[in-house]
PDB file of C-alpha atoms in Angstrom:
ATOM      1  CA  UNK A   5       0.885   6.702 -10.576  1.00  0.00           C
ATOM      2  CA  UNK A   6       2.283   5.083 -13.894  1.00  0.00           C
ATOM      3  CA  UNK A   7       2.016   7.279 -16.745  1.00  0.00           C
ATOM      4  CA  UNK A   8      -1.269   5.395 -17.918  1.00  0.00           C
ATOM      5  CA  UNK A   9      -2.660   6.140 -14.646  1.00  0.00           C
ATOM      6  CA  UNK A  10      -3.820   2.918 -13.907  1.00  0.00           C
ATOM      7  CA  UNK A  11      -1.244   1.264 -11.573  1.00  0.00           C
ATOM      8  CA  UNK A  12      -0.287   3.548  -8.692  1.00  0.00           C
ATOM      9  CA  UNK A  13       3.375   2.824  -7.127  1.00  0.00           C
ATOM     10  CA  UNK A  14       4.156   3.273  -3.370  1.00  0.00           C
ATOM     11  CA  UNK A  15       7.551   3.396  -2.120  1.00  0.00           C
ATOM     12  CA  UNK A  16       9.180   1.627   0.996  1.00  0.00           C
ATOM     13  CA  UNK A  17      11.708   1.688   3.221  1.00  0.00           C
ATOM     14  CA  UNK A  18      11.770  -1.045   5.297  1.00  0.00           C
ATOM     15  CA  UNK A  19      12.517  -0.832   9.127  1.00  0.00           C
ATOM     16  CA  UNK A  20      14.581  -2.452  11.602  1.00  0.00           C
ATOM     17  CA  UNK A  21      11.631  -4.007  13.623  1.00  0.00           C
ATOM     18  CA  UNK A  22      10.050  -5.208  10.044  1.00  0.00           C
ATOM     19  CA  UNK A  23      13.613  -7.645   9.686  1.00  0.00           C
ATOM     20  CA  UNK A  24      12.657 -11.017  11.386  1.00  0.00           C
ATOM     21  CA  UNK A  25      15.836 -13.207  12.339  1.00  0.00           C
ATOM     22  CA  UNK A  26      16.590 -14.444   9.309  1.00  0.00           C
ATOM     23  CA  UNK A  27      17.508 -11.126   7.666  1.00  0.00           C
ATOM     24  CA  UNK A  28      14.034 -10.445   5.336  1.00  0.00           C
ATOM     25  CA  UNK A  29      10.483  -8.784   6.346  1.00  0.00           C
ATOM     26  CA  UNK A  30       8.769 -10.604   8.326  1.00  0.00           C
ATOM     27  CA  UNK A  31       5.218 -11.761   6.342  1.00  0.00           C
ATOM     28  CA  UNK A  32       2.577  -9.819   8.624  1.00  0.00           C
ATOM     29  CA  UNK A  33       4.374  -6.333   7.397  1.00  0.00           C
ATOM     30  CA  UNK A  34       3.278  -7.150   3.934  1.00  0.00           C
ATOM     31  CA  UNK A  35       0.246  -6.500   4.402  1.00  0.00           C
ATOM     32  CA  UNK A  36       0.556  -2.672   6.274  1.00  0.00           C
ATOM     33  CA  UNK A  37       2.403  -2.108   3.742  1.00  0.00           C
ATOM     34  CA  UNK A  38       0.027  -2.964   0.931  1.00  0.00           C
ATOM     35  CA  UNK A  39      -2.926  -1.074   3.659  1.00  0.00           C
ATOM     36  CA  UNK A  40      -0.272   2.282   3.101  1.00  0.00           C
ATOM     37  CA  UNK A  41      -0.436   1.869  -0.662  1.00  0.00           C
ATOM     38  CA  UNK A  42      -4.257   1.616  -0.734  1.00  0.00           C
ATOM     39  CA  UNK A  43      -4.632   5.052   1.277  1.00  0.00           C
ATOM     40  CA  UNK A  44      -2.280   6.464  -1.421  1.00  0.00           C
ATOM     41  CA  UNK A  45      -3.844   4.876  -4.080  1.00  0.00           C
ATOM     42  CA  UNK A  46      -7.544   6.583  -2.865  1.00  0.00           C
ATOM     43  CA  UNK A  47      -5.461   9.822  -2.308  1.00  0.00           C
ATOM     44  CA  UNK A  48      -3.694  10.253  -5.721  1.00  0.00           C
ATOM     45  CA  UNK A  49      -7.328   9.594  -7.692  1.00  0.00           C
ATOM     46  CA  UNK A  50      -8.934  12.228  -4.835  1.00  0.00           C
ATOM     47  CA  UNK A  51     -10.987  10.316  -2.619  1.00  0.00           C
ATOM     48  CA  UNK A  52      -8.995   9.749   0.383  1.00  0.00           C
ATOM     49  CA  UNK A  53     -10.522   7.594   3.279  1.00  0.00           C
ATOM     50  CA  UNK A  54     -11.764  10.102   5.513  1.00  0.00           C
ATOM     51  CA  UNK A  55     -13.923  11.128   2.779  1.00  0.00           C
ATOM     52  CA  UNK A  56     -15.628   7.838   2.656  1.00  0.00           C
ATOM     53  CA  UNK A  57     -18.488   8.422   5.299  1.00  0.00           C
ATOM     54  CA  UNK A  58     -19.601  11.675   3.289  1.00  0.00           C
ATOM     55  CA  UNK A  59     -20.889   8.998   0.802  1.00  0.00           C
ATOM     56  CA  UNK A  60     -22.330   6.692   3.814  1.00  0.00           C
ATOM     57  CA  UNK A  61     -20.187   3.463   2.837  1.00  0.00           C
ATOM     58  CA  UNK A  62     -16.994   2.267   4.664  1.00  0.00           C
ATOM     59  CA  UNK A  63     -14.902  -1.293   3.313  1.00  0.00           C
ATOM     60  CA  UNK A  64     -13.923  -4.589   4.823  1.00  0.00           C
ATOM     61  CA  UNK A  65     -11.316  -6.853   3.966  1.00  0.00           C
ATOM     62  CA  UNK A  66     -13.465 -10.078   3.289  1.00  0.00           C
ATOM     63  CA  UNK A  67     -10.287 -11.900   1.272  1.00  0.00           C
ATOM     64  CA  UNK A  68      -6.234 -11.379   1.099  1.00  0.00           C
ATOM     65  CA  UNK A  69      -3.879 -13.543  -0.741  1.00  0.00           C
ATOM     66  CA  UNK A  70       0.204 -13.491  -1.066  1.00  0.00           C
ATOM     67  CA  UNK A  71       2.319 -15.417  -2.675  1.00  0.00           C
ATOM     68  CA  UNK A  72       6.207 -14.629  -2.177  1.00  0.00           C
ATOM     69  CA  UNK A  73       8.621 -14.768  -5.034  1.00  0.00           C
ATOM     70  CA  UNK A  74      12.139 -13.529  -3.344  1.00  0.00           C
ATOM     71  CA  UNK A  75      12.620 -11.654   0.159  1.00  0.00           C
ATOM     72  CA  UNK A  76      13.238  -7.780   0.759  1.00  0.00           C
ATOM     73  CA  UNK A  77      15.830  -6.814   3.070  1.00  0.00           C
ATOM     74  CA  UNK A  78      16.788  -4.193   5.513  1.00  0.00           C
ATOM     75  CA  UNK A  79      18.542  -2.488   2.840  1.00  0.00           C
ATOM     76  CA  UNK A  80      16.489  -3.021  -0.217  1.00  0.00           C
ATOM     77  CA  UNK A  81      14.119  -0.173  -1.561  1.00  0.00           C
ATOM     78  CA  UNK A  82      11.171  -2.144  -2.594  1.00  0.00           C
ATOM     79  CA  UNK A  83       7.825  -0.335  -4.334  1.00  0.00           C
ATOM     80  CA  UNK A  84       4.296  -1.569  -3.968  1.00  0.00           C
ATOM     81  CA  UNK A  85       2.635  -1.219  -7.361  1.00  0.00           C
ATOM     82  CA  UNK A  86      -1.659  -0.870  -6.993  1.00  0.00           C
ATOM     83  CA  UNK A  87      -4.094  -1.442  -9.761  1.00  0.00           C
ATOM     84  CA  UNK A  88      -7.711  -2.136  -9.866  1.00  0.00           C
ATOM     85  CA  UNK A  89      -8.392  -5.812 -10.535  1.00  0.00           C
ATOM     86  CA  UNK A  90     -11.807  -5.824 -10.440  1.00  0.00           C
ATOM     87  CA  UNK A  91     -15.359  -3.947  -9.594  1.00  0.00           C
ATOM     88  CA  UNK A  92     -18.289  -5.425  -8.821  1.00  0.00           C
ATOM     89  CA  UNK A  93     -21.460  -4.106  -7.530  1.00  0.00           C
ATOM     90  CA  UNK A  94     -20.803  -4.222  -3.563  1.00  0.00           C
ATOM     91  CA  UNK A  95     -17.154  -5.267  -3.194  1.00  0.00           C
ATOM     92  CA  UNK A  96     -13.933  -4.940  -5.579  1.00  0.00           C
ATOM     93  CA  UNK A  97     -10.492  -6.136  -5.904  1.00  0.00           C
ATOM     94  CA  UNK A  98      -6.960  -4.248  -6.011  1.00  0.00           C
ATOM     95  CA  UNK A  99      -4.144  -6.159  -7.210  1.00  0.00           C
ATOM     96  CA  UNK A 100      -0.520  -5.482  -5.600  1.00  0.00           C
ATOM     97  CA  UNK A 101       2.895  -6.648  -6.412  1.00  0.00           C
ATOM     98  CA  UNK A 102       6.362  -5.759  -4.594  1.00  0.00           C
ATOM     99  CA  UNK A 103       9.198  -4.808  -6.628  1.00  0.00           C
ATOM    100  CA  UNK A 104      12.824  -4.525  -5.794  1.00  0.00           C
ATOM    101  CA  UNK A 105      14.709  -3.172  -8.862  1.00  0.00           C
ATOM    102  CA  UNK A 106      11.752  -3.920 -11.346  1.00  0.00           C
ATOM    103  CA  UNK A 107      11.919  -7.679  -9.700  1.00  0.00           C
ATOM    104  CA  UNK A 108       8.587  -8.754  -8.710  1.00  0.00           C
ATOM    105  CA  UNK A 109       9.467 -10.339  -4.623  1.00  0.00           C
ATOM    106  CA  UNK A 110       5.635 -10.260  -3.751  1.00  0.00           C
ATOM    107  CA  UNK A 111       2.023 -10.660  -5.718  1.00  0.00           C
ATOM    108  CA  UNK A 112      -1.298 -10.638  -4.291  1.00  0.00           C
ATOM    109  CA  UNK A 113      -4.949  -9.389  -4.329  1.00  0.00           C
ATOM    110  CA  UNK A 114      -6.957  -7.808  -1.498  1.00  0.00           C
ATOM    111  CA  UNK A 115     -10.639  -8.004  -1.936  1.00  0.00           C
ATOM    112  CA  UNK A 116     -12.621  -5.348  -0.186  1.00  0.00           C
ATOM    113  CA  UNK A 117     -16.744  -5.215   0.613  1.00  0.00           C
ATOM    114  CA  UNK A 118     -18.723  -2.345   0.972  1.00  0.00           C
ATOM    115  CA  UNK A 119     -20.860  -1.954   3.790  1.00  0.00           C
ATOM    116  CA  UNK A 120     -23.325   1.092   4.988  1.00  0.00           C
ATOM    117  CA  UNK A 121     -21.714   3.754   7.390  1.00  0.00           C
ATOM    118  CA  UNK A 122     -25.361   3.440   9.162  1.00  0.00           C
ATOM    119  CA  UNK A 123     -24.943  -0.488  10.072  1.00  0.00           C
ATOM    120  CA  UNK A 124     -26.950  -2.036   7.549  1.00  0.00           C
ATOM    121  CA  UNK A 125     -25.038  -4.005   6.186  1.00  0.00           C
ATOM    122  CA  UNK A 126     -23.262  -4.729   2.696  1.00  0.00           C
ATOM    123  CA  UNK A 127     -24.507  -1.913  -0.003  1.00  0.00           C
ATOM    124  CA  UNK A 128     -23.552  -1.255  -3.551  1.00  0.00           C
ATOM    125  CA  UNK A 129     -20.489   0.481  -4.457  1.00  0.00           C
ATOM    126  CA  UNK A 130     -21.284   4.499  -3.941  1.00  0.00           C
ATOM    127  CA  UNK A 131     -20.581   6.068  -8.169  1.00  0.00           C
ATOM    128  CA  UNK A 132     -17.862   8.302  -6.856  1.00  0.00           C
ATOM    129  CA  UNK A 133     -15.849   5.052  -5.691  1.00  0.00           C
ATOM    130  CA  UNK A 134     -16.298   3.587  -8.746  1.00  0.00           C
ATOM    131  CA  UNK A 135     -14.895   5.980 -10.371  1.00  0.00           C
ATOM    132  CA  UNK A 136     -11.751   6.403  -8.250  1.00  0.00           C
ATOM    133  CA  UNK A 137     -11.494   2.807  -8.796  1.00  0.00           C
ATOM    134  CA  UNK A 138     -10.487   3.805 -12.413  1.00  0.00           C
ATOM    135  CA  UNK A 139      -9.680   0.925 -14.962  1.00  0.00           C
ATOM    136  CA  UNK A 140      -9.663  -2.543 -14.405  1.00  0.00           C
ATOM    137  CA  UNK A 141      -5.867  -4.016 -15.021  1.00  0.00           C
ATOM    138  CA  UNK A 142      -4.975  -6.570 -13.324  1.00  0.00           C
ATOM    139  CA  UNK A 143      -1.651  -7.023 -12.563  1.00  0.00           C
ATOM    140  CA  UNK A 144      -1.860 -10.834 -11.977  1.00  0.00           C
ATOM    141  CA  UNK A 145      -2.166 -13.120 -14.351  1.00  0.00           C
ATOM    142  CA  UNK A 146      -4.576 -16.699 -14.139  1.00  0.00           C
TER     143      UNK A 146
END
């Protein structure tokens, strides 16, 4: 976490299978590494995942964007920074951003929707995830 709290940061170290041909990570690892950040994220504000079905709601990814600003390679060291973009009242969105060196290479947003553990569909946002959730600050901008 930052020292605000707010925006949690989740190292990487990028593997030999995640290195396409042309030398940088290939797009698909992206995104397990911004799933890896989330579990950290929900673990350093106390509510990791396995927890989740104690308050009868599980997530689903309903909507995922990237946009790329510069490639990480084999041998770069790259963070994924977390925040809290927004909370509704049955889904919410967490804003990430890879940095190499303080250099942004990656921003995006993954917006997640709650549904019932008991298959009932989508259901408001249990208090003790909102509050895990923490502040809203986005770390995109319009």
């Amino acid at each position: 976490m930052t020292e605000d709290g707010a925006v949690f940061e989740h190292s990487v170290v990028p593997r030999f299978f995640e290195i396409d041909r042309q030398g940088v990570m290939f797009n698909m690892w992206y995104l397990a590494h911004v799933d890896e950040a989330v579990d950290g994220f929900f673990l350093a504000r106390d509510l990791p995942y396995d927890t989740w079905s104690e308050l009868g709601v599980d997530v689903h990814v309903a909507h995922v964007e990237i946009d790329w600003k510069a490639a990480i390679t084999l041998a770069d060291r790259p963070k994924v920074r977390m925040s809290t973009a927004r909370i509704g009242k049955k889904s919410f969105t967490l804003d990430f951003a890879f940095t190499r060196d303080d250099a942004i290479t990656a921003t995006g947003c993954i917006v997640y929707v709650a549904v019932a553990t008991d298959g009932s569909g989508s259901t408001l946002l249990p208090p003790r995830l909102v509050e895990a959730l923490g502040e809203v600050a986005p770390l995109r901008t319009a």
